Amino acid sequence: MELVSELQTGMGQVQAESPELMAAFVQMDQAAYVEGELERKYKELIGIGIALAVRCEYCMNIHVKNALAEGATREEILEAAAVAVAFGGSPAMAYLSTTIMKALDAFE
């Protein structure tokens, strides 16, 4: 998907120009997704909900892709998104209806 490719390109540029920042970000991000009491699949589903609530299209795509890779079903992803809509209202529903649905179709 183009949005994911665009993000990867941009992160590569940040890595080249600010490697300390990128290293710190990657370390923090990886630490957040280490399996502990919660399996990684559930952490990705949480990521989908938060991405919807904060309206980050890049994050929505990455977390849908990762959730599917971790074994989440379309139904589980839509349930996680439903919780975000309960908090985020109309804007979250708009992103669910467009960005999340496109990401599901692209990455399934």
PDB file of C-alpha atoms in Angstrom:
ATOM      1  CA  MET A   1       0.000   0.000   0.000  1.00  0.00           C
ATOM      2  CA  GLU A   2       1.292   3.455  -0.943  1.00  0.00           C
ATOM      3  CA  LEU A   3       0.823   4.996   2.512  1.00  0.00           C
ATOM      4  CA  VAL A   4       3.000   2.332   4.160  1.00  0.00           C
ATOM      5  CA  SER A   5       5.660   2.724   1.476  1.00  0.00           C
ATOM      6  CA  GLU A   6       5.622   6.502   1.953  1.00  0.00           C
ATOM      7  CA  LEU A   7       6.084   6.066   5.710  1.00  0.00           C
ATOM      8  CA  GLN A   8       8.979   3.642   5.252  1.00  0.00           C
ATOM      9  CA  THR A   9      10.701   6.046   2.856  1.00  0.00           C
ATOM     10  CA  GLY A  10      10.289   8.946   5.252  1.00  0.00           C
ATOM     11  CA  MET A  11      11.536   6.940   8.211  1.00  0.00           C
ATOM     12  CA  GLY A  12      14.577   5.961   6.164  1.00  0.00           C
ATOM     13  CA  GLN A  13      15.302   9.645   5.589  1.00  0.00           C
ATOM     14  CA  VAL A  14      14.948  10.403   9.299  1.00  0.00           C
ATOM     15  CA  GLN A  15      17.284   7.472  10.043  1.00  0.00           C
ATOM     16  CA  ALA A  16      19.889   8.918   7.680  1.00  0.00           C
ATOM     17  CA  GLU A  17      19.643  12.460   9.043  1.00  0.00           C
ATOM     18  CA  SER A  18      18.887  11.818  12.713  1.00  0.00           C
ATOM     19  CA  PRO A  19      20.013   8.307  13.629  1.00  0.00           C
ATOM     20  CA  GLU A  20      19.896   8.939  17.402  1.00  0.00           C
ATOM     21  CA  LEU A  21      16.256   9.962  17.246  1.00  0.00           C
ATOM     22  CA  MET A  22      15.333   6.966  15.110  1.00  0.00           C
ATOM     23  CA  ALA A  23      17.242   4.563  17.369  1.00  0.00           C
ATOM     24  CA  ALA A  24      15.427   5.889  20.440  1.00  0.00           C
ATOM     25  CA  PHE A  25      12.052   5.664  18.702  1.00  0.00           C
ATOM     26  CA  VAL A  26      12.650   2.109  17.470  1.00  0.00           C
ATOM     27  CA  GLN A  27      13.792   0.982  20.917  1.00  0.00           C
ATOM     28  CA  MET A  28      10.688   2.468  22.577  1.00  0.00           C
ATOM     29  CA  ASP A  29       8.353   1.071  19.919  1.00  0.00           C
ATOM     30  CA  GLN A  30       9.850  -2.428  20.110  1.00  0.00           C
ATOM     31  CA  ALA A  31       9.645  -2.407  23.903  1.00  0.00           C
ATOM     32  CA  ALA A  32       5.943  -1.570  23.753  1.00  0.00           C
ATOM     33  CA  TYR A  33       5.187  -4.598  21.565  1.00  0.00           C
ATOM     34  CA  VAL A  34       7.195  -7.246  23.457  1.00  0.00           C
ATOM     35  CA  GLU A  35       4.887 -10.067  24.482  1.00  0.00           C
ATOM     36  CA  GLY A  36       4.228 -10.061  28.194  1.00  0.00           C
ATOM     37  CA  GLU A  37       0.866 -10.511  29.820  1.00  0.00           C
ATOM     38  CA  LEU A  38      -0.662  -9.468  26.502  1.00  0.00           C
ATOM     39  CA  GLU A  39       0.081 -11.291  23.281  1.00  0.00           C
ATOM     40  CA  ARG A  40       1.401  -9.137  20.449  1.00  0.00           C
ATOM     41  CA  LYS A  41      -1.868  -9.627  18.513  1.00  0.00           C
ATOM     42  CA  TYR A  42      -3.790  -7.851  21.264  1.00  0.00           C
ATOM     43  CA  LYS A  43      -1.249  -5.058  21.425  1.00  0.00           C
ATOM     44  CA  GLU A  44      -1.725  -4.524  17.680  1.00  0.00           C
ATOM     45  CA  LEU A  45      -5.503  -4.423  18.168  1.00  0.00           C
ATOM     46  CA  ILE A  46      -5.009  -1.790  20.878  1.00  0.00           C
ATOM     47  CA  GLY A  47      -2.782   0.064  18.414  1.00  0.00           C
ATOM     48  CA  ILE A  48      -5.614   0.065  15.871  1.00  0.00           C
ATOM     49  CA  GLY A  49      -7.992   1.574  18.409  1.00  0.00           C
ATOM     50  CA  ILE A  50      -5.547   4.267  19.435  1.00  0.00           C
ATOM     51  CA  ALA A  51      -4.612   5.029  15.818  1.00  0.00           C
ATOM     52  CA  LEU A  52      -8.294   5.552  15.011  1.00  0.00           C
ATOM     53  CA  ALA A  53      -8.834   7.726  18.068  1.00  0.00           C
ATOM     54  CA  VAL A  54      -5.858   9.970  17.253  1.00  0.00           C
ATOM     55  CA  ARG A  55      -6.561   9.864  13.497  1.00  0.00           C
ATOM     56  CA  CYS A  56      -3.164   8.608  12.332  1.00  0.00           C
ATOM     57  CA  GLU A  57      -3.681   7.046   8.897  1.00  0.00           C
ATOM     58  CA  TYR A  58      -0.106   5.749   8.770  1.00  0.00           C
ATOM     59  CA  CYS A  59      -0.559   4.069  12.153  1.00  0.00           C
ATOM     60  CA  MET A  60      -3.916   2.577  11.127  1.00  0.00           C
ATOM     61  CA  ASN A  61      -2.338   0.908   8.104  1.00  0.00           C
ATOM     62  CA  ILE A  62       0.708  -0.381   9.973  1.00  0.00           C
ATOM     63  CA  HIS A  63      -1.342  -1.784  12.859  1.00  0.00           C
ATOM     64  CA  VAL A  64      -3.920  -3.446  10.584  1.00  0.00           C
ATOM     65  CA  LYS A  65      -1.064  -5.042   8.635  1.00  0.00           C
ATOM     66  CA  ASN A  66       0.705  -6.129  11.824  1.00  0.00           C
ATOM     67  CA  ALA A  67      -2.484  -7.382  13.499  1.00  0.00           C
ATOM     68  CA  LEU A  68      -3.272  -9.569  10.504  1.00  0.00           C
ATOM     69  CA  ALA A  69       0.311 -10.878  10.529  1.00  0.00           C
ATOM     70  CA  GLU A  70      -0.112 -11.738  14.217  1.00  0.00           C
ATOM     71  CA  GLY A  71      -3.233 -13.771  13.471  1.00  0.00           C
ATOM     72  CA  ALA A  72      -5.993 -11.250  14.144  1.00  0.00           C
ATOM     73  CA  THR A  73      -9.151 -11.777  12.133  1.00  0.00           C
ATOM     74  CA  ARG A  74     -11.080  -9.141  10.230  1.00  0.00           C
ATOM     75  CA  GLU A  75     -13.809  -9.471  12.852  1.00  0.00           C
ATOM     76  CA  GLU A  76     -11.376  -8.842  15.723  1.00  0.00           C
ATOM     77  CA  ILE A  77     -10.009  -5.781  13.955  1.00  0.00           C
ATOM     78  CA  LEU A  78     -13.506  -4.418  13.394  1.00  0.00           C
ATOM     79  CA  GLU A  79     -14.374  -4.999  17.072  1.00  0.00           C
ATOM     80  CA  ALA A  80     -11.257  -3.100  18.161  1.00  0.00           C
ATOM     81  CA  ALA A  81     -12.225  -0.326  15.760  1.00  0.00           C
ATOM     82  CA  ALA A  82     -15.749  -0.262  17.195  1.00  0.00           C
ATOM     83  CA  VAL A  83     -14.353   0.593  20.631  1.00  0.00           C
ATOM     84  CA  ALA A  84     -12.402   3.461  19.066  1.00  0.00           C
ATOM     85  CA  VAL A  85     -15.570   4.728  17.383  1.00  0.00           C
ATOM     86  CA  ALA A  86     -17.310   4.730  20.777  1.00  0.00           C
ATOM     87  CA  PHE A  87     -14.598   7.123  21.993  1.00  0.00           C
ATOM     88  CA  GLY A  88     -13.850   9.012  18.774  1.00  0.00           C
ATOM     89  CA  GLY A  89     -17.342   9.477  17.358  1.00  0.00           C
ATOM     90  CA  SER A  90     -17.901  10.590  13.773  1.00  0.00           C
ATOM     91  CA  PRO A  91     -14.243  11.207  12.847  1.00  0.00           C
ATOM     92  CA  ALA A  92     -13.298   7.691  14.005  1.00  0.00           C
ATOM     93  CA  MET A  93     -16.232   6.237  12.057  1.00  0.00           C
ATOM     94  CA  ALA A  94     -15.075   8.100   8.957  1.00  0.00           C
ATOM     95  CA  TYR A  95     -11.570   6.640   9.238  1.00  0.00           C
ATOM     96  CA  LEU A  96     -12.965   3.175   9.975  1.00  0.00           C
ATOM     97  CA  SER A  97     -15.187   3.403   6.892  1.00  0.00           C
ATOM     98  CA  THR A  98     -12.312   4.452   4.658  1.00  0.00           C
ATOM     99  CA  THR A  99      -8.752   3.887   5.878  1.00  0.00           C
ATOM    100  CA  ILE A 100      -9.301   0.770   7.998  1.00  0.00           C
ATOM    101  CA  MET A 101     -11.541  -0.917   5.426  1.00  0.00           C
ATOM    102  CA  LYS A 102      -9.018  -0.193   2.638  1.00  0.00           C
ATOM    103  CA  ALA A 103      -6.167  -1.511   4.800  1.00  0.00           C
ATOM    104  CA  LEU A 104      -8.100  -4.706   5.533  1.00  0.00           C
ATOM    105  CA  ASP A 105      -8.723  -5.250   1.844  1.00  0.00           C
ATOM    106  CA  ALA A 106      -5.094  -4.499   0.977  1.00  0.00           C
ATOM    107  CA  PHE A 107      -3.419  -6.626   3.631  1.00  0.00           C
ATOM    108  CA  GLU A 108      -5.749  -9.627   4.033  1.00  0.00           C
TER     109      GLU A 108
END
